[in-house]
mmCIF file of C-alpha atoms in Angstrom:
data_model
loop_
_atom_site.group_PDB
_atom_site.id
_atom_site.type_symbol
_atom_site.label_atom_id
_atom_site.label_comp_id
_atom_site.label_asym_id
_atom_site.label_seq_id
_atom_site.Cartn_x
_atom_site.Cartn_y
_atom_site.Cartn_z
ATOM 1 C CA MET C 1 22.206 1.967 15.032
ATOM 2 C CA SER C 2 24.147 3.433 11.890
ATOM 3 C CA LYS C 3 20.856 3.909 9.858
ATOM 4 C CA LYS C 4 17.301 5.327 10.458
ATOM 5 C CA ILE C 5 15.340 2.906 8.486
ATOM 6 C CA GLY C 6 15.518 -0.682 6.752
ATOM 7 C CA PHE C 7 13.921 -3.030 4.508
ATOM 8 C CA VAL C 8 13.657 -6.786 4.487
ATOM 9 C CA GLY C 9 13.516 -7.169 0.692
ATOM 10 C CA ALA C 10 13.815 -4.810 -1.958
ATOM 11 C CA GLY C 11 10.651 -5.752 -3.931
ATOM 12 C CA ASN C 12 8.284 -2.960 -5.855
ATOM 13 C CA MET C 13 6.734 -1.948 -2.967
ATOM 14 C CA ALA C 14 9.815 -1.437 -1.348
ATOM 15 C CA GLU C 15 11.552 0.361 -3.775
ATOM 16 C CA ALA C 16 8.431 2.793 -3.935
ATOM 17 C CA LEU C 17 8.231 3.583 -0.005
ATOM 18 C CA LEU C 18 12.190 3.995 -0.352
ATOM 19 C CA ASN C 19 11.964 6.152 -2.994
ATOM 20 C CA GLY C 20 9.096 8.147 -1.971
ATOM 21 C CA ILE C 21 11.103 8.277 1.865
ATOM 22 C CA ILE C 22 13.976 10.407 -0.134
ATOM 23 C CA SER C 23 12.290 12.278 -2.123
ATOM 24 C CA ALA C 24 10.283 13.675 0.859
ATOM 25 C CA GLY C 25 13.002 14.231 2.863
ATOM 26 C CA VAL C 26 11.989 11.804 5.759
ATOM 27 C CA ALA C 27 15.306 9.934 5.222
ATOM 28 C CA LYS C 28 18.350 10.543 3.057
ATOM 29 C CA LYS C 29 20.304 8.148 0.932
ATOM 30 C CA GLU C 30 22.794 7.268 3.109
ATOM 31 C CA ASP C 31 20.290 6.571 6.356
ATOM 32 C CA ILE C 32 18.020 3.765 4.459
ATOM 33 C CA ILE C 33 19.542 -0.127 4.130
ATOM 34 C CA ALA C 34 17.565 -2.829 2.748
ATOM 35 C CA SER C 35 18.561 -6.491 2.158
ATOM 36 C CA GLU C 36 17.826 -8.692 -1.013
ATOM 37 C CA ILE C 37 18.193 -12.036 -1.840
ATOM 38 C CA ILE C 38 18.504 -12.101 -5.695
ATOM 39 C CA PRO C 39 21.917 -10.533 -6.855
ATOM 40 C CA GLU C 40 20.182 -8.718 -9.860
ATOM 41 C CA ARG C 41 18.065 -6.877 -7.593
ATOM 42 C CA ARG C 42 20.543 -6.131 -5.050
ATOM 43 C CA GLU C 43 22.305 -4.273 -8.465
ATOM 44 C CA PHE C 44 19.819 -2.704 -9.578
ATOM 45 C CA ILE C 45 18.596 -1.048 -6.242
ATOM 46 C CA ALA C 46 21.759 0.019 -5.254
ATOM 47 C CA ARG C 47 22.150 1.728 -8.334
ATOM 48 C CA THR C 48 18.893 3.398 -8.908
ATOM 49 C CA ALA C 49 18.017 4.321 -5.440
ATOM 50 C CA GLY C 50 21.625 4.772 -4.084
ATOM 51 C CA VAL C 51 21.032 2.575 -1.033
ATOM 52 C CA GLU C 52 23.006 0.265 0.547
ATOM 53 C CA VAL C 53 22.326 -3.158 -0.050
ATOM 54 C CA THR C 54 22.994 -6.375 1.004
ATOM 55 C CA GLU C 55 22.003 -9.698 1.192
ATOM 56 C CA ASP C 56 22.145 -10.080 4.824
ATOM 57 C CA ASN C 57 18.113 -9.565 6.421
ATOM 58 C CA ALA C 58 20.042 -9.716 10.050
ATOM 59 C CA ARG C 59 22.106 -6.766 8.993
ATOM 60 C CA VAL C 60 19.520 -4.670 7.904
ATOM 61 C CA VAL C 61 17.856 -4.927 12.054
ATOM 62 C CA LYS C 62 21.378 -5.057 13.430
ATOM 63 C CA SER C 63 21.557 -1.904 11.275
ATOM 64 C CA ALA C 64 18.582 0.206 11.494
ATOM 65 C CA THR C 65 15.948 1.352 14.389
ATOM 66 C CA VAL C 66 12.732 1.020 11.690
ATOM 67 C CA VAL C 67 12.730 -1.721 9.878
ATOM 68 C CA VAL C 68 9.882 -2.506 6.618
ATOM 69 C CA LEU C 69 9.040 -5.927 6.529
ATOM 70 C CA ALA C 70 8.289 -6.373 2.680
ATOM 71 C CA VAL C 71 8.308 -10.229 1.966
ATOM 72 C CA LYS C 72 6.010 -12.219 0.934
ATOM 73 C CA PRO C 73 3.462 -13.636 2.874
ATOM 74 C CA GLN C 74 4.808 -17.142 2.645
ATOM 75 C CA HIS C 75 8.123 -16.297 3.612
ATOM 76 C CA ILE C 76 7.058 -14.180 6.650
ATOM 77 C CA GLY C 77 7.213 -17.042 8.696
ATOM 78 C CA PRO C 78 11.117 -18.249 8.545
ATOM 79 C CA VAL C 79 12.557 -14.445 8.225
ATOM 80 C CA LEU C 80 10.702 -13.893 11.436
ATOM 81 C CA ASP C 81 12.720 -16.389 12.765
ATOM 82 C CA GLU C 82 15.803 -15.414 11.394
ATOM 83 C CA LEU C 83 14.995 -12.216 12.583
ATOM 84 C CA LYS C 84 14.000 -12.645 16.044
ATOM 85 C CA PRO C 85 17.278 -13.115 17.758
ATOM 86 C CA HIS C 86 18.092 -9.548 16.739
ATOM 87 C CA LEU C 87 14.747 -7.823 17.209
ATOM 88 C CA THR C 88 14.333 -6.318 19.969
ATOM 89 C CA ALA C 89 12.375 -3.313 21.881
ATOM 90 C CA GLU C 90 14.160 -0.652 20.756
ATOM 91 C CA HIS C 91 12.758 -1.781 17.413
ATOM 92 C CA LEU C 92 9.438 -0.608 14.896
ATOM 93 C CA LEU C 93 8.656 -3.161 12.626
ATOM 94 C CA ILE C 94 6.422 -1.871 10.116
ATOM 95 C CA SER C 95 5.007 -5.026 8.072
ATOM 96 C CA ILE C 96 3.252 -4.547 4.530
ATOM 97 C CA ALA C 97 2.645 -8.309 3.927
ATOM 98 C CA ALA C 98 -0.458 -8.441 2.602
ATOM 99 C CA GLY C 99 -3.007 -10.748 5.151
ATOM 100 C CA THR C 100 -0.692 -10.980 7.934
ATOM 101 C CA ARG C 101 -2.294 -10.454 11.112
ATOM 102 C CA ILE C 102 -0.610 -8.279 13.594
ATOM 103 C CA HIS C 103 -0.761 -10.973 16.162
ATOM 104 C CA GLN C 104 0.856 -13.627 13.916
ATOM 105 C CA ILE C 105 3.603 -11.533 13.512
ATOM 106 C CA GLU C 106 4.130 -10.594 17.317
ATOM 107 C CA SER C 107 4.048 -13.971 18.317
ATOM 108 C CA ARG C 108 7.295 -15.259 16.514
ATOM 109 C CA LEU C 109 9.097 -11.900 17.929
ATOM 110 C CA ASN C 110 10.531 -11.148 21.784
ATOM 111 C CA TRP C 111 8.564 -9.643 23.813
ATOM 112 C CA GLY C 112 8.302 -5.493 23.441
ATOM 113 C CA VAL C 113 8.913 -5.320 19.968
ATOM 114 C CA ARG C 114 6.595 -2.507 18.264
ATOM 115 C CA VAL C 115 4.514 -3.911 15.464
ATOM 116 C CA ILE C 116 2.528 -1.668 12.768
ATOM 117 C CA ARG C 117 0.515 -3.566 9.892
ATOM 118 C CA VAL C 118 0.470 -1.415 6.785
ATOM 119 C CA MET C 119 -1.777 -2.071 3.789
ATOM 120 C CA PRO C 120 -0.848 0.163 1.365
ATOM 121 C CA ASN C 121 -2.000 -0.730 -2.723
ATOM 122 C CA GLN C 122 -0.127 -0.224 -6.188
ATOM 123 C CA PRO C 123 -0.755 3.035 -6.728
ATOM 124 C CA CYS C 124 2.378 3.437 -3.892
ATOM 125 C CA LEU C 125 4.236 2.203 -7.484
ATOM 126 C CA VAL C 126 3.728 5.910 -8.639
ATOM 127 C CA GLY C 127 3.856 7.634 -5.528
ATOM 128 C CA ALA C 128 -0.535 7.856 -4.750
ATOM 129 C CA THR C 129 -0.902 4.938 -2.530
ATOM 130 C CA ALA C 130 -4.351 5.017 -0.387
ATOM 131 C CA ALA C 131 -2.947 2.625 2.684
ATOM 132 C CA GLY C 132 -4.305 1.886 5.779
ATOM 133 C CA TYR C 133 -2.523 1.330 8.885
ATOM 134 C CA ALA C 134 -3.093 -0.664 12.491
ATOM 135 C CA LEU C 135 -0.944 -0.188 15.647
ATOM 136 C CA GLY C 136 0.623 -3.463 17.505
ATOM 137 C CA ARG C 137 0.145 -3.809 21.213
ATOM 138 C CA PHE C 138 3.683 -2.479 21.937
ATOM 139 C CA ALA C 139 3.635 0.564 19.553
ATOM 140 C CA LYS C 140 3.727 4.372 20.515
ATOM 141 C CA GLU C 141 2.173 7.228 19.180
ATOM 142 C CA GLU C 142 6.120 8.335 17.921
ATOM 143 C CA ASP C 143 5.854 4.988 15.785
ATOM 144 C CA LYS C 144 1.991 6.158 14.850
ATOM 145 C CA LYS C 145 3.669 9.467 13.129
ATOM 146 C CA THR C 146 6.440 7.744 11.874
ATOM 147 C CA VAL C 147 4.661 5.161 9.722
ATOM 148 C CA GLN C 148 2.191 8.003 8.912
ATOM 149 C CA ARG C 149 4.831 10.545 7.402
ATOM 150 C CA ILE C 150 6.574 7.511 5.449
ATOM 151 C CA LEU C 151 3.322 6.749 3.628
ATOM 152 C CA GLU C 152 2.368 10.704 3.070
ATOM 153 C CA SER C 153 5.470 10.375 1.266
ATOM 154 C CA VAL C 154 3.784 8.315 -1.745
ATOM 155 C CA GLY C 155 -0.059 9.034 -1.204
ATOM 156 C CA VAL C 156 -2.669 9.017 1.416
ATOM 157 C CA ALA C 157 -2.869 7.098 4.990
ATOM 158 C CA PHE C 158 -5.288 6.313 7.554
ATOM 159 C CA CYS C 159 -4.921 4.511 11.179
ATOM 160 C CA LEU C 160 -7.770 1.960 11.660
ATOM 161 C CA GLU C 161 -8.393 -0.848 14.037
ATOM 162 C CA GLU C 162 -6.804 -3.749 12.238
ATOM 163 C CA LYS C 163 -10.463 -5.812 11.620
ATOM 164 C CA LEU C 164 -10.694 -2.592 9.378
ATOM 165 C CA LEU C 165 -7.764 -4.072 7.331
ATOM 166 C CA ASP C 166 -9.707 -6.305 5.468
ATOM 167 C CA ALA C 167 -12.200 -3.293 4.326
ATOM 168 C CA VAL C 168 -9.026 -1.424 3.171
ATOM 169 C CA THR C 169 -7.950 -4.350 1.318
ATOM 170 C CA GLY C 170 -11.106 -4.697 -0.697
ATOM 171 C CA LEU C 171 -10.891 -0.635 -1.050
ATOM 172 C CA SER C 172 -7.698 0.347 -1.813
ATOM 173 C CA GLY C 173 -5.996 -3.006 -2.270
ATOM 174 C CA SER C 174 -8.910 -4.657 -4.709
ATOM 175 C CA GLY C 175 -10.230 -1.395 -5.952
ATOM 176 C CA PRO C 176 -7.362 -0.807 -8.603
ATOM 177 C CA ALA C 177 -8.054 -3.445 -10.742
ATOM 178 C CA PHE C 178 -11.804 -2.251 -10.599
ATOM 179 C CA VAL C 179 -10.612 1.169 -12.084
ATOM 180 C CA TYR C 180 -8.647 -0.438 -14.873
ATOM 181 C CA VAL C 181 -11.469 -2.517 -15.736
ATOM 182 C CA VAL C 182 -13.411 1.169 -16.069
ATOM 183 C CA ILE C 183 -10.856 2.526 -17.733
ATOM 184 C CA GLU C 184 -10.528 0.025 -20.220
ATOM 185 C CA ALA C 185 -14.417 -0.111 -20.666
ATOM 186 C CA LEU C 186 -14.284 3.680 -20.864
ATOM 187 C CA ALA C 187 -11.877 3.520 -23.690
ATOM 188 C CA ASP C 188 -13.494 0.674 -25.707
ATOM 189 C CA GLY C 189 -16.669 2.794 -25.583
ATOM 190 C CA GLY C 190 -14.708 5.512 -26.731
ATOM 191 C CA VAL C 191 -13.412 3.389 -29.826
ATOM 192 C CA MET C 192 -16.595 1.868 -30.468
ATOM 193 C CA ALA C 193 -17.249 5.583 -31.321
ATOM 194 C CA GLY C 194 -14.569 6.434 -33.426
ATOM 195 C CA LEU C 195 -11.601 7.307 -31.218
ATOM 196 C CA PRO C 196 -8.295 6.289 -32.171
ATOM 197 C CA ARG C 197 -7.429 3.885 -29.437
ATOM 198 C CA GLU C 198 -4.243 5.306 -27.497
ATOM 199 C CA VAL C 199 -6.101 9.080 -27.673
ATOM 200 C CA SER C 200 -9.308 6.406 -26.224
ATOM 201 C CA VAL C 201 -7.108 5.235 -23.826
ATOM 202 C CA ALA C 202 -5.578 8.658 -22.526
ATOM 203 C CA LEU C 203 -8.880 10.336 -22.732
ATOM 204 C CA ALA C 204 -10.216 7.639 -20.103
ATOM 205 C CA ALA C 205 -7.566 7.230 -17.876
ATOM 206 C CA GLN C 206 -7.082 11.409 -17.609
ATOM 207 C CA THR C 207 -11.038 11.572 -17.267
ATOM 208 C CA VAL C 208 -10.826 8.880 -14.118
ATOM 209 C CA LEU C 209 -7.578 10.854 -12.971
ATOM 210 C CA GLY C 210 -9.209 14.423 -13.172
ATOM 211 C CA SER C 211 -12.928 12.849 -11.656
ATOM 212 C CA ALA C 212 -10.773 11.630 -8.485
ATOM 213 C CA LYS C 213 -8.890 15.301 -8.356
ATOM 214 C CA THR C 214 -11.891 16.691 -8.472
ATOM 215 C CA VAL C 215 -13.261 15.063 -5.546
ATOM 216 C CA LEU C 216 -10.206 15.347 -3.068
ATOM 217 C CA GLU C 217 -9.717 18.658 -3.836
ATOM 218 C CA THR C 218 -13.052 20.032 -3.465
ATOM 219 C CA LYS C 219 -14.505 18.225 -0.954
ATOM 220 C CA LYS C 220 -17.721 17.653 -2.741
ATOM 221 C CA HIS C 221 -19.416 14.450 -2.388
ATOM 222 C CA PRO C 222 -19.257 12.161 -5.723
ATOM 223 C CA GLY C 223 -22.743 12.686 -5.732
ATOM 224 C CA GLU C 224 -23.176 16.537 -6.264
ATOM 225 C CA LEU C 225 -20.423 16.227 -8.326
ATOM 226 C CA LYS C 226 -22.212 14.114 -10.928
ATOM 227 C CA ASP C 227 -24.846 16.109 -10.730
ATOM 228 C CA MET C 228 -23.032 19.216 -12.141
ATOM 229 C CA VAL C 229 -22.387 16.942 -15.411
ATOM 230 C CA ALA C 230 -25.391 15.595 -15.743
ATOM 231 C CA SER C 231 -27.456 18.254 -16.855
ATOM 232 C CA PRO C 232 -31.090 18.075 -17.913
ATOM 233 C CA ALA C 233 -32.216 16.446 -20.995
ATOM 234 C CA GLY C 234 -28.432 15.791 -21.707
ATOM 235 C CA THR C 235 -26.004 13.424 -23.196
ATOM 236 C CA THR C 236 -24.926 12.243 -19.521
ATOM 237 C CA ILE C 237 -27.707 11.445 -18.099
ATOM 238 C CA GLU C 238 -28.413 8.988 -21.080
ATOM 239 C CA GLY C 239 -25.220 7.623 -19.987
ATOM 240 C CA LEU C 240 -26.256 7.508 -16.171
ATOM 241 C CA LYS C 241 -29.526 5.630 -17.563
ATOM 242 C CA VAL C 242 -28.043 2.784 -19.255
ATOM 243 C CA LEU C 243 -25.660 2.120 -16.085
ATOM 244 C CA GLU C 244 -28.400 2.480 -13.451
ATOM 245 C CA LYS C 245 -30.078 -0.515 -15.742
ATOM 246 C CA ALA C 246 -27.135 -2.348 -15.502
ATOM 247 C CA GLY C 247 -26.385 -2.437 -12.002
ATOM 248 C CA VAL C 248 -22.756 -1.095 -11.977
ATOM 249 C CA ARG C 249 -23.295 0.693 -8.727
ATOM 250 C CA GLY C 250 -24.443 -2.157 -6.672
ATOM 251 C CA ALA C 251 -21.533 -4.486 -8.591
ATOM 252 C CA PHE C 252 -18.766 -2.286 -7.297
ATOM 253 C CA ILE C 253 -20.475 -2.442 -3.824
ATOM 254 C CA GLU C 254 -20.266 -6.142 -4.155
ATOM 255 C CA ALA C 255 -17.209 -6.583 -5.380
ATOM 256 C CA VAL C 256 -15.787 -4.749 -2.744
ATOM 257 C CA GLN C 257 -17.390 -6.552 -0.052
ATOM 258 C CA GLU C 258 -16.551 -10.025 -1.777
ATOM 259 C CA ALA C 259 -12.925 -8.828 -1.780
ATOM 260 C CA SER C 260 -12.917 -7.837 1.923
ATOM 261 C CA LYS C 261 -14.502 -11.150 2.705
ATOM 262 C CA LYS C 262 -11.958 -12.932 1.009
ATOM 263 C CA SER C 263 -9.202 -10.656 2.669
ATOM 264 C CA ALA C 264 -10.631 -12.112 5.708
ATOM 265 C CA GLN C 265 -10.829 -15.513 5.222
ATOM 266 C CA LEU C 266 -6.657 -15.695 3.701
ATOM 267 C CA GLY C 267 -6.094 -13.734 6.749
ATOM 268 C CA GLU C 268 -7.684 -16.698 9.352
ATOM 269 C CA LYS C 269 -5.600 -19.255 7.468
ATOM 270 C CA GLY C 270 -2.263 -17.418 7.954
#
């Protein structure tokens, strides 16, 4: 094997992961190979990331022992059939294909191929993913460490039972869209109060970023931090009363639940 890590598919998520891997020193540019069917995309990845890029999926598997499967779910079957003759027990296959179960992948491969399923999310594109992953039946402890290191190069990650990845999908997979709605709504509120649109959006986004950073770095419960902001008879508690009256808290809980249920339904159909 001439490479450490290979990517089958070089879309946005794969690009984010390989750039994170390089930036974090997990692997050097010359240790990475990627395959991509779109010529313009191949040229772009080769030029911007500085890694070897090919149109031949099999070449990736022949070159690397750690292979990231980064194709769309509808293409995963034919791609696995193509790769099966070349994948052995020496390979670790990391799938980031949404909704595709581990048993669905293992059933199309030779005995002993080590599989790990990962659920990253969109902020992976800016090095701030919140991911969950689950181990296949042949995955080893060293494989877990490899995936943990790769994902930590672009954010945070937790090893979980596969049945919990639907909850990860509902929370951190769909969650960015929910948070974008929050940012947009806060910005609209700022505009209503007289702020210029661009200023309001920037303040809203930075407020969400700063609040998240405070939770992560202080380790305090979000409720405790909320109480610290809400002074007696102040402005914040007036706003919180409106949110509680509108049922915002329950709506977020239900949104995560429904997204998780949909993830489970899609996985059953796969």
